[in-house]
XYZ file of C-alpha atoms in Angstrom:
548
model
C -18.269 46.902 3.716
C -18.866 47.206 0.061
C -20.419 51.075 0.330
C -16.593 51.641 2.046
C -14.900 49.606 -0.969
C -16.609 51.625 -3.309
C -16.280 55.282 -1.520
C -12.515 54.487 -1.937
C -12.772 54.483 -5.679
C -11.361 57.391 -7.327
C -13.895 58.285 -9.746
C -16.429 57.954 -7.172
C -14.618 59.969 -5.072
C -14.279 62.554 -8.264
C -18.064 62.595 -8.565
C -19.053 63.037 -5.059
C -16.086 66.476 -5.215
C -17.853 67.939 -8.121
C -21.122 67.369 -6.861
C -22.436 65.787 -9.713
C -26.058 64.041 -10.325
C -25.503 60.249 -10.242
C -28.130 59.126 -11.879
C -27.169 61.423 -14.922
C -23.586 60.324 -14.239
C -25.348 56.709 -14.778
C -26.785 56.988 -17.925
C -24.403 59.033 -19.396
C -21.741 56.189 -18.277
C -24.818 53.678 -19.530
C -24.575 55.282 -23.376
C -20.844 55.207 -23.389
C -20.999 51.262 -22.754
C -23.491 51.146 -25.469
C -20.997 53.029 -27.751
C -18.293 50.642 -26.897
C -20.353 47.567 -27.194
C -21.423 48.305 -30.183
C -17.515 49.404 -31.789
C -17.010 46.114 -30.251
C -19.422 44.368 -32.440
C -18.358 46.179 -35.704
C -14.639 45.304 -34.671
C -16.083 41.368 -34.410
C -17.616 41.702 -37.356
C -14.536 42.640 -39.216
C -12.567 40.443 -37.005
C -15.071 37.523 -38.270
C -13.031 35.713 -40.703
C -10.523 35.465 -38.516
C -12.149 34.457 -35.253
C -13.650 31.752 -37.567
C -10.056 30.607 -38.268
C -8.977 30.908 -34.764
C -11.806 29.013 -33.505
C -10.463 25.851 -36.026
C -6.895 26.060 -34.891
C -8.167 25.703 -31.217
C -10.232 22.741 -32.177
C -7.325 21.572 -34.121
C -5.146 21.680 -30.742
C -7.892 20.143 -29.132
C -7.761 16.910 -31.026
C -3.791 17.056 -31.026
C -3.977 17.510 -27.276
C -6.705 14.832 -26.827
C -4.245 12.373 -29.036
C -1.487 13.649 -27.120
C -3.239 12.887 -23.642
C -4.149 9.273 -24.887
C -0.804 8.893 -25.767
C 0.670 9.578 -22.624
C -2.345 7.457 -20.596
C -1.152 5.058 -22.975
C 2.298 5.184 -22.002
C 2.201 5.590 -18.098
C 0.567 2.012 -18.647
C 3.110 0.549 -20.389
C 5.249 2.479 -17.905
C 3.614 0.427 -15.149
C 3.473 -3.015 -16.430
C 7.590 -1.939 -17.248
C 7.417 -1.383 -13.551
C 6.013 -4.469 -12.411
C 7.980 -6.204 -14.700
C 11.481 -4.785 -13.005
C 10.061 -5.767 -9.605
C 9.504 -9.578 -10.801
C 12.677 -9.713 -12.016
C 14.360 -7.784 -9.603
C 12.865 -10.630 -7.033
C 13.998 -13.313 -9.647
C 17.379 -11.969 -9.560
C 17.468 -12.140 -5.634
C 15.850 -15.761 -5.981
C 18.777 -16.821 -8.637
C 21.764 -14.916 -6.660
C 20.472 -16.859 -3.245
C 20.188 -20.051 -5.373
C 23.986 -18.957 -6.754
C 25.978 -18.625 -3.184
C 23.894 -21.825 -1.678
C 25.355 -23.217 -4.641
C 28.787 -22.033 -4.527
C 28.766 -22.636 -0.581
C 28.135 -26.121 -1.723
C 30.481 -26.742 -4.189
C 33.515 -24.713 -1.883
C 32.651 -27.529 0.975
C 32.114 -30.247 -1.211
C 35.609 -29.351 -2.797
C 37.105 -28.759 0.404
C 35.345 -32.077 1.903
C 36.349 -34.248 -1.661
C 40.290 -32.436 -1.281
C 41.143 -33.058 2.360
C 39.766 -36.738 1.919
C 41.130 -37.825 -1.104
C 44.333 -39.865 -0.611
C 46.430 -38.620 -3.635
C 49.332 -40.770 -5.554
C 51.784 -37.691 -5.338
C 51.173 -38.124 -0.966
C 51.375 -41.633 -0.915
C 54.814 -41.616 -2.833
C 56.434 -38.865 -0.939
C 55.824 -39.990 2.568
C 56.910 -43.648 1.317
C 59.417 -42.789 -0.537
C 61.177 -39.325 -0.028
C 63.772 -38.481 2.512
C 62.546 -36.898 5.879
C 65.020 -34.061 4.811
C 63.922 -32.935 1.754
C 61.155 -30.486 0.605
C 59.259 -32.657 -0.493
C 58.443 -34.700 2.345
C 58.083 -31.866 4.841
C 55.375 -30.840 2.491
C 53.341 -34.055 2.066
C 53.679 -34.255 5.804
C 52.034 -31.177 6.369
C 49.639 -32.625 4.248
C 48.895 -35.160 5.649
C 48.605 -33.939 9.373
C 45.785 -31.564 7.733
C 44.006 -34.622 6.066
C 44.484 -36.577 9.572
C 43.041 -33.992 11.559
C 39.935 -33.344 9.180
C 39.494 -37.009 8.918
C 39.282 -36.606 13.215
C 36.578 -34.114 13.092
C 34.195 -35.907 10.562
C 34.278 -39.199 12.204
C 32.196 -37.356 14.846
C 29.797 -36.513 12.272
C 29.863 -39.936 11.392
C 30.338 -39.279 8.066
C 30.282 -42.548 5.410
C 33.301 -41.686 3.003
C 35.254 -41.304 6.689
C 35.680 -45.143 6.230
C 37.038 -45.234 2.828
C 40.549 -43.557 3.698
C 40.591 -44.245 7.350
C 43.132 -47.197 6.708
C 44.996 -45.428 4.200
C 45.663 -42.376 6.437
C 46.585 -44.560 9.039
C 49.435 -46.437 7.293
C 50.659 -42.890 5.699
C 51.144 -41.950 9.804
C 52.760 -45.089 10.858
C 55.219 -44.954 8.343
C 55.510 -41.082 8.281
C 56.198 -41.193 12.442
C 58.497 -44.329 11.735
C 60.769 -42.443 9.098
C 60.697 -39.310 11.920
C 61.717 -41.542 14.857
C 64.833 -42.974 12.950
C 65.589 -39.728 11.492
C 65.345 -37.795 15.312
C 67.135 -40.959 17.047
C 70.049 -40.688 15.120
C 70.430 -36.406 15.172
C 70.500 -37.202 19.083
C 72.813 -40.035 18.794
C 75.312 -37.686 17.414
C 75.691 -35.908 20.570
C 77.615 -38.534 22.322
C 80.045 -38.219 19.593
C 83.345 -36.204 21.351
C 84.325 -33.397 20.554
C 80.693 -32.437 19.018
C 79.465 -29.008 18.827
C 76.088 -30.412 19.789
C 74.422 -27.059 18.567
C 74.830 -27.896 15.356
C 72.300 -31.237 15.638
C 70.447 -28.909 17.572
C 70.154 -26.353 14.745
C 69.209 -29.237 12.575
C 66.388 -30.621 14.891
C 65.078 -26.921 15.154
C 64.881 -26.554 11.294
C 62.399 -29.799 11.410
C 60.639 -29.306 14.680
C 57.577 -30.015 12.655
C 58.761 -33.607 13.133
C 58.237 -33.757 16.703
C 55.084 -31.704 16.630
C 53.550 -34.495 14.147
C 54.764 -37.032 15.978
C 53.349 -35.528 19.509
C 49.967 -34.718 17.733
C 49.298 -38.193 16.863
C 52.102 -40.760 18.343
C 52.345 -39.271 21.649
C 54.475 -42.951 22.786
C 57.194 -42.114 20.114
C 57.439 -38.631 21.001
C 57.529 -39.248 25.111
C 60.016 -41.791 23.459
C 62.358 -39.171 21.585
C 62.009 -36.269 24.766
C 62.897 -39.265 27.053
C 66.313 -40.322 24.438
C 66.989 -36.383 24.484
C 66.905 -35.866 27.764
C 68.704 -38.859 28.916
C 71.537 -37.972 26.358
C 71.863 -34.322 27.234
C 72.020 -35.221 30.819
C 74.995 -37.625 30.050
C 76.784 -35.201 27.434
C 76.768 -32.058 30.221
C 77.678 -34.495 32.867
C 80.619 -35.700 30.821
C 81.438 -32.129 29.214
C 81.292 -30.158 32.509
C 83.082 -32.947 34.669
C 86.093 -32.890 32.271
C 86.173 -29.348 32.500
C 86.160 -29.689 36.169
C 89.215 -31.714 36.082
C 91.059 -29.585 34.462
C 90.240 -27.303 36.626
C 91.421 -28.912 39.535
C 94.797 -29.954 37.293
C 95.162 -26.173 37.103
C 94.482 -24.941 40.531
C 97.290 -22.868 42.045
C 99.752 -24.851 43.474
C 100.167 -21.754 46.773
C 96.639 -21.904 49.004
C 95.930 -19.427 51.090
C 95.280 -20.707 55.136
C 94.059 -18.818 57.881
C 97.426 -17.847 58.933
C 97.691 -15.435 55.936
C 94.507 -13.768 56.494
C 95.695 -10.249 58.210
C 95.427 -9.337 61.784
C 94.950 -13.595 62.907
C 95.353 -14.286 66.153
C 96.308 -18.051 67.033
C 95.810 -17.915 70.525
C 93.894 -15.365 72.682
C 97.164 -14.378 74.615
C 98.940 -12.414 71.911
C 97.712 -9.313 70.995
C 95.057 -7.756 69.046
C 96.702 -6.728 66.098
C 99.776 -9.666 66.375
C 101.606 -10.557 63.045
C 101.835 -14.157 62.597
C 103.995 -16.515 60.195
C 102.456 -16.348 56.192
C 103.281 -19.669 54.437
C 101.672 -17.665 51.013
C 104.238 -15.880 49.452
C 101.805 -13.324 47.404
C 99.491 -13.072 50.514
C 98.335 -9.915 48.818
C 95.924 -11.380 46.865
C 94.385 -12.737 49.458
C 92.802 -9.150 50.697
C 93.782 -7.161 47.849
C 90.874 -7.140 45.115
C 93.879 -5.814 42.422
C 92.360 -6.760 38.372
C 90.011 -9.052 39.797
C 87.526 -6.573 39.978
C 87.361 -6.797 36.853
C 85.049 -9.936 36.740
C 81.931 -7.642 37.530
C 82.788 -4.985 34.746
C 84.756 -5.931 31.296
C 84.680 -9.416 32.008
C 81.832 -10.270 32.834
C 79.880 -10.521 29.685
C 83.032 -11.070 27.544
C 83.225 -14.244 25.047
C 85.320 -17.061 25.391
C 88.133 -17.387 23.229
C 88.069 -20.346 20.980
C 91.948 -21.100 21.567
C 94.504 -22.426 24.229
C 94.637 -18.962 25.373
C 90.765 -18.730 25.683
C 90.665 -22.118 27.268
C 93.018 -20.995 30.050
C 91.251 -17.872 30.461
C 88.152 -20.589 31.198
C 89.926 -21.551 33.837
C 91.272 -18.287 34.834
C 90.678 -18.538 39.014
C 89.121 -15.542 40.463
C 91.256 -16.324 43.498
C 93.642 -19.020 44.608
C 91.448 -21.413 46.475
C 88.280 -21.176 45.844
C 87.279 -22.916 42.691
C 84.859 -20.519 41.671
C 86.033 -19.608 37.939
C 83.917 -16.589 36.245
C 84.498 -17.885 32.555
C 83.480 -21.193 33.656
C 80.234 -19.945 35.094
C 79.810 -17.584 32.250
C 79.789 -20.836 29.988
C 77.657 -22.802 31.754
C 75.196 -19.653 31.965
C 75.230 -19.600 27.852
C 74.717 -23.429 27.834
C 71.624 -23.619 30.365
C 70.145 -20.468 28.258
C 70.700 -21.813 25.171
C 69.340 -25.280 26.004
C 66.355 -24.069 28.316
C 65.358 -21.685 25.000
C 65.940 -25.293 22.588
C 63.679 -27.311 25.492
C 60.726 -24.938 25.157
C 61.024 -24.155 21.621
C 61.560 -27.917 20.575
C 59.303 -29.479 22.443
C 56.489 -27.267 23.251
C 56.579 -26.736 26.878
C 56.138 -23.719 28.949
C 56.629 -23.072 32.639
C 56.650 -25.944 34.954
C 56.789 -28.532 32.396
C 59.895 -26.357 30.751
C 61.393 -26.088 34.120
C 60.881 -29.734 35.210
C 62.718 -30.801 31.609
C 65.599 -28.629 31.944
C 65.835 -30.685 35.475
C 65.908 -33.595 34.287
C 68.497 -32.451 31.858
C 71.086 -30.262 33.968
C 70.467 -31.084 37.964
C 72.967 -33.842 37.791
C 75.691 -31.225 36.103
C 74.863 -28.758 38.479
C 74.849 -30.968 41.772
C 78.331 -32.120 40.522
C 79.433 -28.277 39.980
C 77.806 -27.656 43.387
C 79.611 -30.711 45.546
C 82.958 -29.097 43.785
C 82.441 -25.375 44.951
C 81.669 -26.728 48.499
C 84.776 -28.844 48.526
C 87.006 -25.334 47.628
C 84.618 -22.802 49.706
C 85.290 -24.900 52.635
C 88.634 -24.397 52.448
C 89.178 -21.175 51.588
C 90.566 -18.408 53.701
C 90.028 -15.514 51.001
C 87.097 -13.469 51.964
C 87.553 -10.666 49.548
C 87.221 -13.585 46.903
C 84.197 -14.747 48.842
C 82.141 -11.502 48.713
C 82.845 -11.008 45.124
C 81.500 -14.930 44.280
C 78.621 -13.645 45.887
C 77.932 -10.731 43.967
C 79.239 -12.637 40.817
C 76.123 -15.327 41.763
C 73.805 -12.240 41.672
C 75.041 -10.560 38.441
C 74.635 -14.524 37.031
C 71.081 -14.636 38.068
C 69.954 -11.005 36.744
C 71.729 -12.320 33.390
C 69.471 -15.359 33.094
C 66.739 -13.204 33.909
C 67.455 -11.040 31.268
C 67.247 -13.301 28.842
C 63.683 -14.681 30.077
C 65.311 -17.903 32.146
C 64.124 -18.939 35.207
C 65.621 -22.658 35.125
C 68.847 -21.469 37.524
C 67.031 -19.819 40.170
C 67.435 -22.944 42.278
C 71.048 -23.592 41.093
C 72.209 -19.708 42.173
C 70.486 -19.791 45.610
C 72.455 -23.333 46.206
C 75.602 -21.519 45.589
C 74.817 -18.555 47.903
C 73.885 -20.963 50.571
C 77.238 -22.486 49.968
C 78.970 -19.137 49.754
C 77.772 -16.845 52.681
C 78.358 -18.707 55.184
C 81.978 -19.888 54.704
C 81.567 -15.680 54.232
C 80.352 -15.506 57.419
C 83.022 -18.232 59.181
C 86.454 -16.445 57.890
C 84.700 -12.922 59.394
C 84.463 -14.092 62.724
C 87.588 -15.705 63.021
C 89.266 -12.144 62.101
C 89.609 -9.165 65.064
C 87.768 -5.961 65.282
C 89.668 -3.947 63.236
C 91.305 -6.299 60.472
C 87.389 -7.077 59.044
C 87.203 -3.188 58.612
C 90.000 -2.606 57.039
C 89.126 -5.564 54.476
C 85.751 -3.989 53.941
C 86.787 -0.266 53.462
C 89.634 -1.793 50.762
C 86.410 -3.073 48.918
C 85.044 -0.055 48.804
C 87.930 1.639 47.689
C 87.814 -0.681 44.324
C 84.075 -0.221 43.393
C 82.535 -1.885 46.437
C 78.862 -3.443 45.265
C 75.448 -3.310 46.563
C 75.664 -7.021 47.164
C 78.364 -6.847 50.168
C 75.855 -4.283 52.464
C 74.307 -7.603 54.424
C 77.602 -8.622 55.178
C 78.615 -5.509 56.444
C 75.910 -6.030 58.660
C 77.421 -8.792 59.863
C 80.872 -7.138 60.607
C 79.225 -4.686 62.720
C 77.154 -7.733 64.501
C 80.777 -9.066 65.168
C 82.765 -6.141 65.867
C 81.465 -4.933 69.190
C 81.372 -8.289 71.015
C 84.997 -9.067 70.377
C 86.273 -5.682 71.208
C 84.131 -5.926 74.682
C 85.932 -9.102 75.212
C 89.342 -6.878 75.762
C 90.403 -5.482 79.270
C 91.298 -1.809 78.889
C 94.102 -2.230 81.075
C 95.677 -4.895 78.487
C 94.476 -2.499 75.362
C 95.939 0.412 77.349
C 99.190 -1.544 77.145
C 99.707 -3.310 73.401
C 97.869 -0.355 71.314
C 100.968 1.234 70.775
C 102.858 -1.380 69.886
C 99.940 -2.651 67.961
C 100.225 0.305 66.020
C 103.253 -0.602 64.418
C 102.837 -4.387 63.747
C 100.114 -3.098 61.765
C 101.986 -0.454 59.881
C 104.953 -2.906 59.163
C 102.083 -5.679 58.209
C 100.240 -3.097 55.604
C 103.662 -1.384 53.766
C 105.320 -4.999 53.760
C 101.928 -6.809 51.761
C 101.442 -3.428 49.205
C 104.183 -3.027 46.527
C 102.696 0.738 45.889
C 104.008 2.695 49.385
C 100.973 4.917 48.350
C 98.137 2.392 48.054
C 99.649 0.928 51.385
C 99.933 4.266 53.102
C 96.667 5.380 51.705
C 94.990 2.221 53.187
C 96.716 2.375 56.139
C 95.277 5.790 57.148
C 91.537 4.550 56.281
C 92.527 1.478 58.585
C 93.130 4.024 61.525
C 90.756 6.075 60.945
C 88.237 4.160 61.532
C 90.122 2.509 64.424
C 89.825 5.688 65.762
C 85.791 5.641 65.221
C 85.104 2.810 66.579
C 87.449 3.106 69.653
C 84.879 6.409 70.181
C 81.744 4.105 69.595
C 83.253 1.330 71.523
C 83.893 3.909 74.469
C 80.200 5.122 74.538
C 79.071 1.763 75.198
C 81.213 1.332 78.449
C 80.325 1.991 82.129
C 82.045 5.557 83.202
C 84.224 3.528 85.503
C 85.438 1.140 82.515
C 85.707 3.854 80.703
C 87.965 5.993 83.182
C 90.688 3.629 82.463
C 91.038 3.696 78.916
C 93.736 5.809 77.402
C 92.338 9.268 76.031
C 91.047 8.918 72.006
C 92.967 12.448 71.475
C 96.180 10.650 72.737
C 96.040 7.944 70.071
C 94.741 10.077 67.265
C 98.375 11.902 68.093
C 100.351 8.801 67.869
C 98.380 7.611 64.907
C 99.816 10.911 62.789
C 103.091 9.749 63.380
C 102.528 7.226 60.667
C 101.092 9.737 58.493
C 103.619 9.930 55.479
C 103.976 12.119 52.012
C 104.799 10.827 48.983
């Protein structure tokens, strides 16, 4: 490997070209290296002095570097015991900090513990002293129902000092609940004043119902004590308020009641015909199956306020019909009062669901069984089914109010009503013919009819077909005709407008004529034989057709 290292070098490579003799080539390269060694030596020689001096500057570096080199050993010890030293009192800072917050964590729950057990003078004074109303007092209550409570939690600890305020505390809360149970006794005695807006005491109560909260937290006998005085004294106040109103109305009821015999297309007796006209004793029987502005209670007036003047009183009382009792604004008040006080109950006195529900009982069921007995005593006697149907739906738009605004507390009170309702509903439909309860319905859906009336439609087709079956077609082969015109006299004579009566009239025969081809498919061919043709009274029935 070396003899190829060294055939690669050029001047080898020169000498083996030329050819030349290596050993001369050896010597003669052995002289020239002489030569230079010994220029070398006489450039030493000259170079002496010099060398000499360089050879005492390197020395001289030696010793700085050696000094230099101690210096720095000398340091990266000092740098270590620095070290060491940093890491002791790196650990005695973590030691002191520790010892610091243990401290501080002490002193925070000792000052804590020291200021929720002291009894102060400026406490003692204001609960004694100041009146329940003012800031003051509210504040050193708080304070004290903080102290009262702390004191609770470190007599389980069974903590000494626990002993030394215990009977302080306890005097502070019998005379803070005394001053609250005077002070709430006599805001609720000033709802049996007349004439009271009994919102404002309520307003009042709500702007210290920390007063009842104290007292429930820790007098629970003066509290039941208060919620019994309040409830007992509501319960008397809506009784009073509601039965007065209830007076009145009955002062103001109309003085013309509708009876069965205005109720169109009556039959006294089963001999006269299907469509005969009795006697009215009402002179504006139109109201009785005419909806006119009254539809109006499920729209505008609905939500509308009550007037604070005669007017607005009388518009209170404003009937929805003429016998039924069943006055819109009057509900519409009651609605706002039962809100209003179910929303007091639960915010006042801390009770949700049942216990809410079962309070607003006790306060309002003996209001609302009164209000109940008096819309059975009208319903039972009224003839006006149009009024009827919209009571109902009046009951539902009610409850989906309440709803609204989160209460549950009438549920009860508007299915009592509808139980009272539908089936007087019911009664006046089946003691009306086949055609007459038609008629009624299609006017109510000529003036906005409402979801809530489908189920009783049901019923009018439930009582339609049995009390046309009852009919011979011989004797209905012989009184249509003059049926025919009873009914169109009865219809223009009730309507003022000639339109709306002609208008109505039409949709009465029409579907006259729809159900006399329904009524027709349920019959025996034989039965059905002798029945007059349907194209022969659609011909008469254009006779009464008129243009205006």
């Amino acid at each position: 490997m070396e003899s190829s290292k060294l055939l690669d070098d050029e001047i080898v490579q020169e000498v083996v070209k030329t050819g030349t003799d290596l050993r001369q080539y050896s010597k003669q390269v052995e002289k020239e290296l002489k030569d230079v060694e010994n220029k070398s030596i006489q450039d030493y020689i000259k170079e002496s002095e010099n060398i000499v001096e360089l050879h005492y500057q390197i020395q001289d570096c030696d010793n700085i570097l050696e000094r230099m080199e101690n210096m720095l050993l000398g340091f990266q010890t000092d740098l270590g015991s620095i070290s060491s030293e940093i890491v002791s009192l790196q650990k005695k800072s973590v030691s002191m900090n520790q010892h610091l917050q243990n401290r501080q964590s002490v002193q925070s729950q000792l000052s804590q513990f020291i200021d929720k057990m002291t009894v102060s003078e400026e406490l003692i004074v204001g609960i004694l002293e100041a009146p329940v109303t003012e800031k003051e007092f509210v504040k050193c209550l708080k304070t004290l129902n903080i102290k009262i409570n702390y004191l609770k939690e470190q007599s389980f600890s069974e903590v000494k000092s626990c002993q030394d305020v215990k009977d302080i505390l306890e005097k502070l809360k019998i005379k803070a609940v005394t001053k609250i149970r005077s002070y709430l006794i006599e805001q609720i005695s000033k709802f049996r004043k007349p004439m009271t807006n009994y919102q404002i005491p309520q307003n009042t109560m709500l702007k210290y119902k920390f007063f009842f909260e104290f007292a429930l937290a820790h007098e629970r006998a003066v509290a039941h004590e208060i919620r019994n005085e309040y409830v007992d004294t509501m319960s008397k106040v809506y009784f009073s308020y509601f039965k007065s109103y209830s007076t009145l109305l009955n002062k103001m009821q109309y003085e013309e009641l509708a009876t069965k015999e205005d109720l169109m297309g009556h039959d006294e007796n089963s001999s006269k015909s299907l469509f005969h006209k009795t006697s009215s004793s009402l002179k504006k029987k139109s109201t009785v199956f005419t909806i006119g502005g009254r539809g109006e209670v499920l729209t505008s007036q609905l939500e509308a306020p009550i007037l604070k003047s005669d007017a607005g009183l009388r518009l209170l009382w404003r009937p929805l019909n003429s016998n039924i009792g069943f006055r819109p604004k009057f509900i519409k008040y009651l609605v706002d009062n039962a809100c209003r006080e179910y929303q007091f109950i639960c915010e006042y006195f801390k009770v949700q669901g049942n216990h809410a529900m079962d309070m607003f009982a006790a306060v309002l069921n003996n209001t609302l069984i009164l209000l109940e007995k008096n819309l059975k005593t009208h319903v039972e006697g009224s003839y006006d089914a149009i009024g009827l149907f919209l009571c109902i739906h009046l009951v539902f738009r009610y409850q989906m109010l309440c709803h609204k605004r989160a209460v549950p507390a009438l549920d009860t009170y508007w299915e009592h009503l509808q139980k009272i309702l539908w089936p007087r509903g019911i009664e006046i439909a089946n003691s009306v013919p086949c055609i007459h309860l038609v008629f009624r319905y299609q006017m109510l859906c000529h003036k906005r009819a409402v979801p809530a009336l489908d189920t009783y439609w049901e019923h009018l087709q439930k009582i339609l077909w049995p009390r046309c079956g009852d009919k011979q077609p011989l004797q209905f082969n012989e009184r249509w005709k003059k049926s025919l015109e009873n009914i169109n006299a009865e219809v223009l004579s009730s309507f003022p407008s000639l339109v709306t009566g002609s208008t109505l009239l039409q949709l009465a025969f029409t579907h006259l004529v729809q159900y006399y081809h329904r009524f027709q498919d349920l019959l025996s061919p034989n039965v059905r034989n002798q029945l007059d043709n349907i194209h022969y009274i659609m011909v008469e029935i254009k006779k009464y057709k008129t243009s205006f």
